Coordinates of C-alpha atoms in Angstrom, one line a residue:
M23 CA -25.6 32.6 14.4
K24 CA -29.0 32.0 16.1
S25 CA -27.9 34.3 18.9
D26 CA -27.6 37.2 16.4
Q27 CA -31.4 37.6 17.0
V28 CA -30.5 39.1 20.5
K29 CA -27.2 40.8 19.9
K30 CA -26.7 42.1 16.4
G31 CA -27.8 45.4 14.8
V32 CA -29.4 48.6 16.0
E33 CA -32.7 46.9 16.9
T34 CA -31.1 44.7 19.5
T35 CA -29.7 47.6 21.5
P36 CA -32.1 46.9 24.4
Q37 CA -31.1 43.2 24.5
R38 CA -27.4 44.1 24.5
S39 CA -28.0 46.5 27.3
L40 CA -29.5 43.6 29.4
F41 CA -26.4 41.5 28.7
K42 CA -24.3 44.5 29.8
A43 CA -26.3 44.6 33.0
M44 CA -25.0 41.1 33.8
G45 CA -21.4 42.1 33.1
Y46 CA -21.0 40.7 29.6
I47 CA -18.6 42.6 27.4
D48 CA -18.7 43.2 23.6
E49 CA -16.0 40.6 23.0
E50 CA -18.2 38.0 24.7
L51 CA -21.2 39.0 22.7
E52 CA -19.3 38.7 19.4
Q53 CA -18.8 35.0 20.1
P54 CA -21.5 32.2 19.9
L55 CA -23.7 31.9 23.0
I56 CA -23.5 28.4 24.4
G57 CA -26.1 27.3 26.9
V58 CA -24.6 25.2 29.7
V59 CA -27.4 23.3 31.4
N60 CA -26.4 22.5 35.0
S61 CA -28.7 20.2 37.0
F62 CA -26.8 20.7 40.2
N63 CA -28.7 20.7 43.5
E64 CA -28.1 19.8 47.1
I65 CA -30.5 16.9 47.5
V66 CA -29.3 14.5 44.7
P67 CA -25.9 12.7 45.4
G68 CA -25.5 12.2 41.7
H69 CA -25.7 15.9 41.2
I70 CA -24.1 17.4 44.3
H71 CA -20.7 17.8 42.5
L72 CA -22.1 19.1 39.1
N73 CA -20.9 22.7 39.8
T74 CA -17.4 21.3 39.4
I75 CA -18.3 19.6 36.1
T76 CA -20.1 22.8 34.9
K77 CA -17.0 24.9 35.7
A78 CA -14.9 22.6 33.6
V79 CA -17.4 22.7 30.7
K80 CA -17.4 26.5 30.7
E81 CA -13.6 26.6 30.6
G82 CA -13.8 24.3 27.6
V83 CA -16.4 26.5 25.8
R84 CA -14.1 29.5 26.3
M85 CA -11.1 27.7 25.0
G86 CA -13.1 26.7 22.0
G87 CA -14.1 30.4 21.3
G88 CA -17.6 30.5 22.7
T89 CA -19.3 32.4 25.5
P90 CA -20.8 29.9 28.1
I91 CA -24.2 30.9 29.6
E92 CA -25.2 28.7 32.5
F93 CA -28.8 27.9 33.4
P94 CA -30.3 25.3 35.7
S95 CA -32.4 22.2 35.4
I96 CA -34.4 20.4 38.1
A97 CA -33.4 16.9 39.2
V98 CA -35.2 14.3 41.3
C99 CA -33.3 11.6 43.3
D100 CA -35.2 8.5 42.7
G101 CA -33.8 6.8 45.8
I102 CA -34.9 9.6 48.1
A103 CA -38.3 9.8 46.3
M104 CA -38.8 6.1 46.6
G105 CA -41.6 4.6 48.5
H106 CA -43.8 7.7 49.0
S107 CA -45.8 10.1 46.8
G108 CA -42.6 11.8 45.7
M109 CA -41.9 8.9 43.4
K110 CA -44.9 9.9 41.3
Y111 CA -43.0 13.0 40.2
S112 CA -39.9 11.2 39.0
L113 CA -40.8 10.1 35.5
A114 CA -43.1 13.1 35.2
S115 CA -40.1 15.4 35.7
R116 CA -38.6 14.1 32.5
E117 CA -41.1 16.1 30.4
L118 CA -40.6 19.2 32.6
I119 CA -36.9 19.0 32.1
A120 CA -37.2 18.8 28.3
D121 CA -39.8 21.6 28.2
S122 CA -37.8 23.9 30.4
I123 CA -34.6 23.5 28.3
E124 CA -36.7 24.2 25.2
V125 CA -38.0 27.4 26.8
M126 CA -34.6 28.7 27.9
A127 CA -32.7 27.9 24.8
T128 CA -35.4 29.3 22.4
A129 CA -36.3 32.3 24.5
H130 CA -32.7 33.4 24.6
A131 CA -31.7 32.3 21.1
L132 CA -28.8 30.2 22.2
D133 CA -26.5 28.8 19.5
A134 CA -25.6 25.4 21.1
L135 CA -25.9 23.5 24.3
V136 CA -23.8 21.4 26.7
L137 CA -26.1 19.4 28.8
I138 CA -24.9 18.2 32.3
P139 CA -27.2 15.5 33.8
N140 CA -26.3 12.4 35.9
C141 CA -29.4 10.7 37.3
D142 CA -32.4 8.7 36.0
K143 CA -34.9 11.1 34.3
I144 CA -32.5 14.0 33.8
I145 CA -30.5 12.2 31.2
P146 CA -33.4 11.3 28.8
G147 CA -35.1 14.7 29.5
M148 CA -32.0 16.5 28.3
L149 CA -31.6 14.2 25.3
M150 CA -35.2 14.8 24.4
A151 CA -34.6 18.5 24.5
A152 CA -31.5 18.2 22.4
A153 CA -33.4 16.3 19.7
R154 CA -36.4 18.6 19.8
L155 CA -34.3 21.8 19.6
N156 CA -31.9 20.3 17.1
I157 CA -29.1 22.8 17.7
P158 CA -25.5 21.5 18.2
A159 CA -25.3 19.8 21.6
V160 CA -23.0 17.6 23.7
V161 CA -24.0 15.7 26.8
V162 CA -21.4 15.2 29.6
S163 CA -22.7 13.4 32.7
G164 CA -21.4 13.6 36.2
G165 CA -20.2 10.0 36.5
A166 CA -20.8 7.0 38.6
M167 CA -20.5 6.7 42.4
L168 CA -17.8 4.3 43.7
T169 CA -19.0 1.2 45.5
G170 CA -19.2 0.9 49.3
K171 CA -18.4 -1.8 51.7
A172 CA -20.0 -3.1 54.9
F173 CA -18.7 -5.9 57.2
G174 CA -15.7 -6.3 54.8
Q175 CA -18.0 -7.9 52.2
K176 CA -18.0 -7.5 48.4
D177 CA -18.7 -4.2 46.7
Q178 CA -22.1 -2.8 47.6
D179 CA -24.5 -0.1 46.4
L180 CA -27.8 1.6 47.2
N181 CA -29.7 -1.6 46.4
T182 CA -27.8 -3.3 49.2
A183 CA -29.4 -0.8 51.6
F184 CA -32.9 -1.4 50.3
E185 CA -32.5 -5.2 50.6
A186 CA -31.0 -4.8 54.0
V187 CA -34.4 -3.4 55.1
G188 CA -36.0 -6.6 53.9
A189 CA -33.3 -8.6 55.7
F190 CA -33.9 -6.7 58.9
N191 CA -37.7 -7.2 58.7
A192 CA -37.1 -10.9 58.2
G193 CA -34.9 -11.0 61.3
K194 CA -31.7 -11.8 59.4
I195 CA -29.7 -8.7 60.6
N196 CA -30.0 -6.5 63.7
E197 CA -30.2 -2.7 64.0
A198 CA -26.5 -2.3 64.2
G199 CA -26.1 -4.3 61.0
L200 CA -28.7 -2.2 59.3
K201 CA -26.9 1.0 60.4
S202 CA -23.6 -0.3 59.0
F203 CA -25.2 -0.6 55.6
E204 CA -26.7 2.8 55.9
D205 CA -23.3 4.4 56.7
S206 CA -21.2 2.7 54.0
V207 CA -23.0 1.5 50.8
C208 CA -23.0 5.0 49.2
P209 CA -19.5 6.4 49.9
G210 CA -19.7 9.7 47.9
C211 CA -21.0 11.6 45.0
G212 CA -22.1 10.2 41.7
S213 CA -24.9 8.1 40.1
C214 CA -25.5 4.9 42.1
S215 CA -22.8 2.5 41.2
G216 CA -24.6 -0.5 39.5
M217 CA -26.1 -0.8 36.0
F218 CA -29.2 0.9 37.3
T219 CA -31.2 3.4 35.3
A220 CA -28.9 6.4 35.6
N221 CA -25.8 4.5 34.5
S222 CA -27.7 2.6 31.8
M223 CA -28.7 6.0 30.3
N224 CA -25.3 7.5 30.8
C225 CA -23.8 4.6 28.9
L226 CA -26.5 4.7 26.2
T227 CA -25.8 8.4 25.7
E228 CA -22.3 7.4 24.8
V229 CA -23.6 4.7 22.5
L230 CA -26.0 7.0 20.8
G231 CA -23.1 9.3 20.0
M232 CA -24.3 12.2 22.1
G233 CA -21.6 11.9 24.7
L234 CA -17.9 11.7 24.3
P235 CA -16.1 8.3 24.8
G236 CA -15.9 7.6 28.5
N237 CA -19.1 9.5 29.4
G238 CA -20.8 6.3 30.7
T239 CA -18.2 4.9 32.9
I240 CA -15.6 7.4 34.2
P241 CA -16.2 7.6 38.0
A242 CA -17.5 10.9 39.3
V243 CA -14.6 11.5 41.6
F244 CA -11.9 11.0 39.0
A245 CA -10.0 13.9 37.5
E246 CA -10.6 12.3 34.1
R247 CA -14.2 13.3 34.5
I248 CA -13.2 16.9 34.7
R249 CA -11.0 16.6 31.7
L250 CA -13.9 15.0 29.8
A251 CA -16.1 18.0 30.7
K252 CA -13.5 20.4 29.4
K253 CA -13.3 18.4 26.1
A254 CA -17.1 18.5 25.9
G255 CA -17.0 22.3 26.1
I256 CA -14.4 22.5 23.4
Q257 CA -16.2 19.9 21.2
V258 CA -19.5 21.7 21.2
M259 CA -17.8 24.6 19.4
E260 CA -16.5 22.2 16.8
L261 CA -20.0 20.9 16.2
L262 CA -21.3 24.4 15.9
K263 CA -18.6 25.2 13.3
R264 CA -19.4 22.1 11.3
D265 CA -23.2 22.5 11.8
I266 CA -23.5 19.0 13.2
K267 CA -26.9 18.7 15.0
P268 CA -28.5 16.1 17.2
R269 CA -30.7 14.7 14.5
D270 CA -27.7 14.1 12.3
I271 CA -26.6 11.7 15.1
L272 CA -29.8 10.4 16.6
T273 CA -30.8 8.3 13.5
E274 CA -32.8 5.1 13.4
A275 CA -29.6 3.2 13.0
N276 CA -28.1 4.7 16.1
F277 CA -31.2 3.8 18.2
K278 CA -30.7 0.2 17.0
N279 CA -27.2 0.4 18.2
A280 CA -28.4 1.7 21.5
L281 CA -30.9 -1.2 21.9
T282 CA -28.2 -3.7 20.9
C283 CA -25.8 -2.3 23.5
D284 CA -28.6 -2.2 26.1
M285 CA -29.1 -5.9 25.6
A286 CA -25.4 -6.6 25.7
M287 CA -24.9 -4.7 29.0
G288 CA -28.1 -5.9 30.7
G289 CA -29.4 -2.3 31.2
S290 CA -32.3 -1.1 33.2
T291 CA -35.9 -1.8 32.0
N292 CA -36.4 1.9 32.2
S293 CA -34.3 2.3 29.1
I294 CA -37.3 0.8 27.2
L295 CA -39.2 3.8 28.4
H296 CA -36.6 6.4 27.7
L297 CA -35.2 5.3 24.3
P298 CA -38.6 5.5 22.6
A299 CA -39.2 8.9 24.2
I300 CA -35.9 10.3 22.9
A301 CA -36.5 8.7 19.5
N302 CA -39.9 10.3 19.4
E303 CA -38.3 13.7 19.6
A304 CA -35.9 12.8 16.8
G305 CA -38.7 11.6 14.5
V306 CA -37.9 7.9 15.0
I307 CA -40.3 5.2 16.1
I308 CA -39.2 2.2 18.2
D309 CA -41.5 -0.7 18.1
L310 CA -41.3 -3.0 21.2
Q311 CA -41.3 -6.1 18.9
E312 CA -38.0 -4.8 17.6
V313 CA -36.6 -5.0 21.2
N314 CA -37.1 -8.8 21.1
E315 CA -35.7 -9.1 17.6
I316 CA -32.5 -7.3 18.7
S317 CA -32.3 -9.2 21.9
A318 CA -32.5 -12.6 20.1
K319 CA -29.3 -11.9 18.2
T320 CA -27.4 -10.0 20.8
P321 CA -25.2 -11.9 23.4
H322 CA -25.3 -10.7 27.0
L323 CA -21.7 -9.6 27.6
C324 CA -21.7 -7.6 30.9
K325 CA -23.4 -8.7 34.1
L326 CA -23.3 -5.7 36.4
A327 CA -25.2 -5.2 39.6
P328 CA -28.1 -5.9 40.3
S329 CA -27.8 -9.0 38.1
G330 CA -24.1 -9.6 38.8
D331 CA -21.3 -8.7 41.1
H332 CA -19.5 -6.1 38.9
H333 CA -20.2 -2.3 39.1
I334 CA -19.6 0.6 36.8
E335 CA -16.0 1.2 38.0
D336 CA -15.2 -2.4 37.0
L337 CA -16.6 -1.8 33.6
Y338 CA -14.5 1.4 33.4
Y339 CA -11.3 -0.5 34.2
A340 CA -12.2 -3.2 31.7
G341 CA -12.4 -0.8 28.8
G342 CA -15.7 0.9 29.3
I343 CA -18.6 1.2 26.9
Q344 CA -16.1 1.7 24.1
G345 CA -14.6 -1.7 24.9
M346 CA -18.1 -3.4 24.8
M347 CA -18.9 -1.5 21.5
K348 CA -15.6 -2.7 20.0
T349 CA -16.5 -6.3 20.8
L350 CA -19.9 -5.8 19.2
A351 CA -18.5 -4.0 16.2
D352 CA -16.0 -6.7 15.6
G353 CA -18.9 -9.2 15.5
N354 CA -20.8 -6.9 13.1
L355 CA -23.6 -6.5 15.7
I356 CA -23.6 -2.7 15.6
D357 CA -23.2 -0.2 12.8
D358 CA -19.9 1.5 13.4
T359 CA -20.2 3.9 10.4
L360 CA -22.4 6.3 12.3
L361 CA -21.6 9.9 13.2
T362 CA -21.0 10.9 16.9
V363 CA -20.4 14.2 18.7
T364 CA -16.6 13.6 18.3
G365 CA -17.3 14.7 14.7
K366 CA -16.0 11.2 13.8
T367 CA -17.7 7.8 13.2
I368 CA -18.0 5.1 15.8
A369 CA -15.3 3.1 14.0
D370 CA -12.9 6.1 14.2
N371 CA -13.6 6.4 17.9
L372 CA -12.9 2.7 18.4
V373 CA -9.4 2.7 16.9
G374 CA -7.0 1.3 19.4
V375 CA -9.7 0.3 21.9
T376 CA -9.3 -3.0 23.6
V377 CA -11.0 -5.0 26.3
K378 CA -8.8 -5.1 29.4
N379 CA -10.7 -7.6 31.5
P380 CA -12.7 -10.4 29.7
N381 CA -14.3 -11.3 33.0
V382 CA -16.2 -8.0 33.0
I383 CA -16.7 -7.7 29.2
H384 CA -17.1 -11.2 28.0
P385 CA -16.0 -12.1 24.4
L386 CA -18.7 -13.0 21.9
D387 CA -17.8 -16.7 22.0
N388 CA -18.3 -16.8 25.8
P389 CA -21.3 -14.6 26.7
Y390 CA -23.3 -14.9 29.9
S391 CA -26.2 -15.8 27.6
K392 CA -26.7 -15.9 23.8
T393 CA -29.6 -13.4 24.0
G394 CA -29.9 -9.9 25.5
G395 CA -30.5 -8.8 29.1
L396 CA -34.0 -7.4 28.5
A397 CA -37.2 -9.0 27.1
V398 CA -40.6 -7.7 26.1
L399 CA -43.5 -10.1 26.9
F400 CA -46.8 -10.1 25.1
G401 CA -50.1 -11.8 25.8
N402 CA -53.8 -11.3 26.7
M403 CA -52.9 -9.3 29.9
A404 CA -50.3 -7.2 28.0
P405 CA -51.3 -7.0 24.4
D406 CA -49.1 -3.9 23.9
G407 CA -46.2 -5.5 25.9
C408 CA -44.5 -5.5 29.2
V409 CA -40.8 -5.5 30.1
V410 CA -38.6 -7.7 32.2
K411 CA -34.8 -7.6 33.0
Q412 CA -34.3 -11.3 32.2
A413 CA -30.6 -11.0 33.1
A414 CA -31.6 -10.4 36.7
V415 CA -34.2 -13.3 36.9
A416 CA -33.2 -16.6 38.6
P417 CA -33.3 -19.5 36.2
E418 CA -36.0 -21.2 38.1
M419 CA -38.3 -18.2 37.6
L420 CA -37.9 -17.8 33.9
T421 CA -41.1 -19.8 33.6
H422 CA -43.7 -19.6 36.3
E423 CA -47.4 -20.1 37.0
G424 CA -49.1 -19.0 40.1
P425 CA -52.1 -17.4 41.7
A426 CA -52.6 -13.7 41.5
R427 CA -52.4 -11.6 44.6
V428 CA -53.9 -8.3 43.6
Y429 CA -53.2 -4.8 45.0
N430 CA -54.3 -1.4 43.7
S431 CA -51.3 0.4 45.1
E432 CA -47.6 -0.1 45.9
E433 CA -48.3 0.6 49.6
D434 CA -50.8 -2.2 49.9
A435 CA -48.5 -4.6 48.2
T436 CA -45.5 -3.6 50.3
T437 CA -47.5 -4.0 53.5
A438 CA -48.6 -7.5 52.5
I439 CA -45.1 -8.5 51.6
R440 CA -43.6 -7.2 54.9
G441 CA -46.5 -8.7 56.8
G442 CA -45.7 -12.2 55.6
K443 CA -48.9 -12.6 53.5
I444 CA -47.1 -13.5 50.3
K445 CA -46.3 -17.2 49.8
K446 CA -43.9 -19.1 47.6
G447 CA -45.4 -19.4 44.1
D448 CA -47.6 -16.3 44.3
V449 CA -47.8 -13.7 41.5
I450 CA -48.1 -10.3 43.0
V451 CA -50.1 -7.8 40.8
I452 CA -49.7 -4.1 41.5
R453 CA -52.0 -2.0 39.3
Y454 CA -53.2 1.6 38.9
E455 CA -49.6 2.7 39.1
G456 CA -49.0 3.3 35.4
P457 CA -48.4 6.7 33.7
K458 CA -52.1 7.7 34.0
G459 CA -53.1 5.6 37.0
G460 CA -50.3 6.6 39.3
P461 CA -50.2 9.2 38.0
G462 CA -46.5 9.2 37.2
M463 CA -45.6 5.4 36.9
R464 CA -43.4 5.3 40.0
E465 CA -40.7 2.8 40.6
M466 CA -41.3 -0.3 42.8
L467 CA -38.0 -0.8 44.6
F468 CA -39.6 -1.1 48.0
P469 CA -41.7 -4.2 47.2
T470 CA -39.0 -5.8 45.0
S471 CA -36.3 -5.2 47.6
A472 CA -38.6 -6.5 50.3
I473 CA -39.1 -9.7 48.3
A474 CA -35.4 -10.1 47.8
G475 CA -34.5 -9.2 51.4
M476 CA -36.9 -11.9 52.6
G477 CA -35.4 -14.5 50.3
L478 CA -38.5 -14.8 48.0
D479 CA -37.0 -13.5 44.8
K480 CA -36.6 -17.0 43.4
D481 CA -40.1 -18.0 44.3
V482 CA -42.4 -15.0 43.7
A483 CA -43.1 -13.0 40.6
L484 CA -44.3 -9.4 40.6
I485 CA -46.3 -7.8 37.7
T486 CA -47.2 -4.1 37.5
D487 CA -48.4 -1.4 35.1
G488 CA -45.9 0.7 37.0
R489 CA -42.1 0.3 36.6
F490 CA -39.1 -0.8 38.4
S491 CA -35.8 0.7 39.5
G492 CA -32.8 -0.3 37.6
A493 CA -31.7 -1.8 40.9
T494 CA -34.5 -4.3 40.9
R495 CA -33.7 -8.0 40.5
G496 CA -36.0 -11.1 40.3
A497 CA -39.0 -11.9 38.2
S498 CA -40.2 -8.3 38.2
I499 CA -42.3 -7.5 35.1
G500 CA -43.3 -3.9 34.5
H501 CA -44.8 -1.5 32.0
V502 CA -47.9 -3.7 31.5
S503 CA -49.7 -2.0 28.6
P504 CA -52.5 -1.0 28.4
E505 CA -52.5 0.0 32.0
A506 CA -55.4 -0.5 34.4
A507 CA -56.4 3.2 34.4
A508 CA -56.7 3.0 30.6
G509 CA -59.0 -0.1 30.7
G510 CA -56.2 -2.7 30.3
V511 CA -56.7 -6.3 31.3
I512 CA -54.5 -5.9 34.3
G513 CA -57.4 -4.0 35.8
L514 CA -59.7 -7.0 35.4
I515 CA -57.6 -9.5 37.3
E516 CA -59.2 -11.0 40.4
E517 CA -57.6 -12.6 43.5
G518 CA -56.6 -16.1 42.8
D519 CA -56.6 -16.0 39.0
R520 CA -53.8 -18.0 37.5
I521 CA -51.1 -16.2 35.6
S522 CA -48.5 -17.9 33.4
I523 CA -45.2 -16.3 32.7
D524 CA -42.8 -17.6 30.0
I525 CA -39.8 -15.2 29.6
P526 CA -37.9 -17.3 27.1
G527 CA -41.1 -17.6 25.1
R528 CA -41.8 -13.9 25.5
S529 CA -45.3 -14.5 26.7
I530 CA -47.5 -13.6 29.7
K531 CA -51.0 -14.9 30.0
L532 CA -54.0 -14.5 32.4
N533 CA -55.6 -17.9 32.4
V534 CA -59.2 -16.6 32.2
S535 CA -61.4 -17.1 29.3
D536 CA -62.3 -14.3 26.8
E537 CA -65.9 -14.7 27.8
V538 CA -65.2 -14.1 31.5
L539 CA -62.9 -11.2 30.7
A540 CA -65.6 -9.6 28.5
K541 CA -68.1 -9.8 31.4
R542 CA -65.6 -8.3 33.8
K543 CA -64.9 -5.5 31.3
A544 CA -68.6 -4.7 31.0
A545 CA -68.8 -4.3 34.8
W546 CA -65.5 -2.5 35.2
I547 CA -65.5 0.9 36.9
P548 CA -62.1 2.7 36.9
L549 CA -60.8 4.0 40.1
E550 CA -61.0 7.7 40.8
P551 CA -57.8 9.6 39.9
K552 CA -55.5 9.5 42.8
I553 CA -54.4 13.1 42.3
K554 CA -56.8 15.7 40.9
T555 CA -54.8 19.0 41.2
G556 CA -51.4 20.4 40.2
Y557 CA -48.9 19.2 37.7
L558 CA -49.5 15.4 38.2
A559 CA -53.2 15.9 37.4
R560 CA -52.3 17.6 34.1
Y561 CA -49.6 14.9 33.5
G562 CA -52.1 12.1 33.9
K563 CA -54.4 13.6 31.3
L564 CA -51.7 14.2 28.7
V565 CA -49.4 11.1 29.1
T566 CA -49.6 8.1 26.8
S567 CA -48.9 4.5 27.4
A568 CA -45.6 3.0 28.6
S569 CA -45.4 1.1 25.3
T570 CA -44.9 4.5 23.6
G571 CA -42.3 5.7 26.1
A572 CA -44.9 7.5 28.2
V573 CA -44.6 10.7 26.2
F574 CA -47.2 13.3 26.0
E575 CA -50.0 13.2 23.4
K576 CA -49.3 15.2 20.4

């Protein structure tokens, strides 16, 4: 065992004495030492209950014959960080999470890991660490929040609250109405209830084979989630016995499965940041052109909020991610021969699985659309690509041409939108918000929800080298690469320039001649870094393009 380095033989007497100082007994030290990474804190609703999940995991590890050793991970709530400088730290926290787990697991010679995330960056950060360390590991997430209700309306979520602010600013609801949304749309613990980034990544963890069946959709407050956590603790011991490691599971074929399922379920655009980053740690390269190739042959089967009316709990009752995977496997659209943390193949896991509600998980012969929920656009203003959640775009905005309204920060754009300065047909450009330029590539839920709340989401496009929340809907195109701070064409756009968007054609074009762009490039002076000290300053110097997953330079 790897942990023998700190507990076996005469030479490790000092290390054993330190374990004894914490109350460990010889019988515990004779067993494998299993790291249990708990991202609990008291400021993230998706993580407020994770001590309960962690307790269940540790019980499972002990039942499986291991000694659980808990240590923490940081976690940022994107919703609370949204709209101010705190959001710059969200994506950047992913690398800190992966690095800190590497430090703890390696410094203490742990034999295996159970990783307990739930929200946006924590999930990919933990998966990156698992792939990097390549010791047996299982991910068990905290589960999704149930939906809320206000005014007796349909199921609602965090996005409803953001859009209610736009409705309030447009005079569509009063203060009492706004307060009603505030008090009811997030009824309890768990990751926000739509197919936003957290739930997209929790579902994709299951698809990748790194989470047990049910990981993506069992609600946070269900006892079934606790039972799943106990099983995860038991199962990591089985992986250790059989020497099954993350890179045995995180193969190129499994990442293709993940992209396919992402298209079928209409996941967050942020998955096109996180999957390449996880793949990078596993030694697999994801080319963004491949995203379009997979999307072209993958039907869109699930339409969850923000692009539809269903939420994660509806998907759970309909058969969960396993139900969707069964549909895709029956159509030979995913490879079901691949290994998972169950120790079995996907096909083995799918035995007996059925779809219980075809209105939530559509059959292959009746998809929402014949192609996937995400698209990557290329053109002169995004030669390395940009990403849009086409499933959440109104049909009339799938193709659009309009004048550029250019802003060098999210705050300036949001002020203009709320001030009524944006007109129908405009193309809002928000730049210097990419991984380097932000720094941190913050999400843009404030401007997109303001647009939606004011009823302009079917008339206005938004393009940025930043990114969008999984809760975003409308013609919101992010991840423009290269970004403005790296000398990308998005930094050369001027007010009034015409921009053409063709989502079905996978193209985006700045209608300015190459000669004019060359002159602008010659005269271009990059903005001063927005942050010059601390972690974000270092992050901005090390981080690569969104097209590579915004990972650090080697």
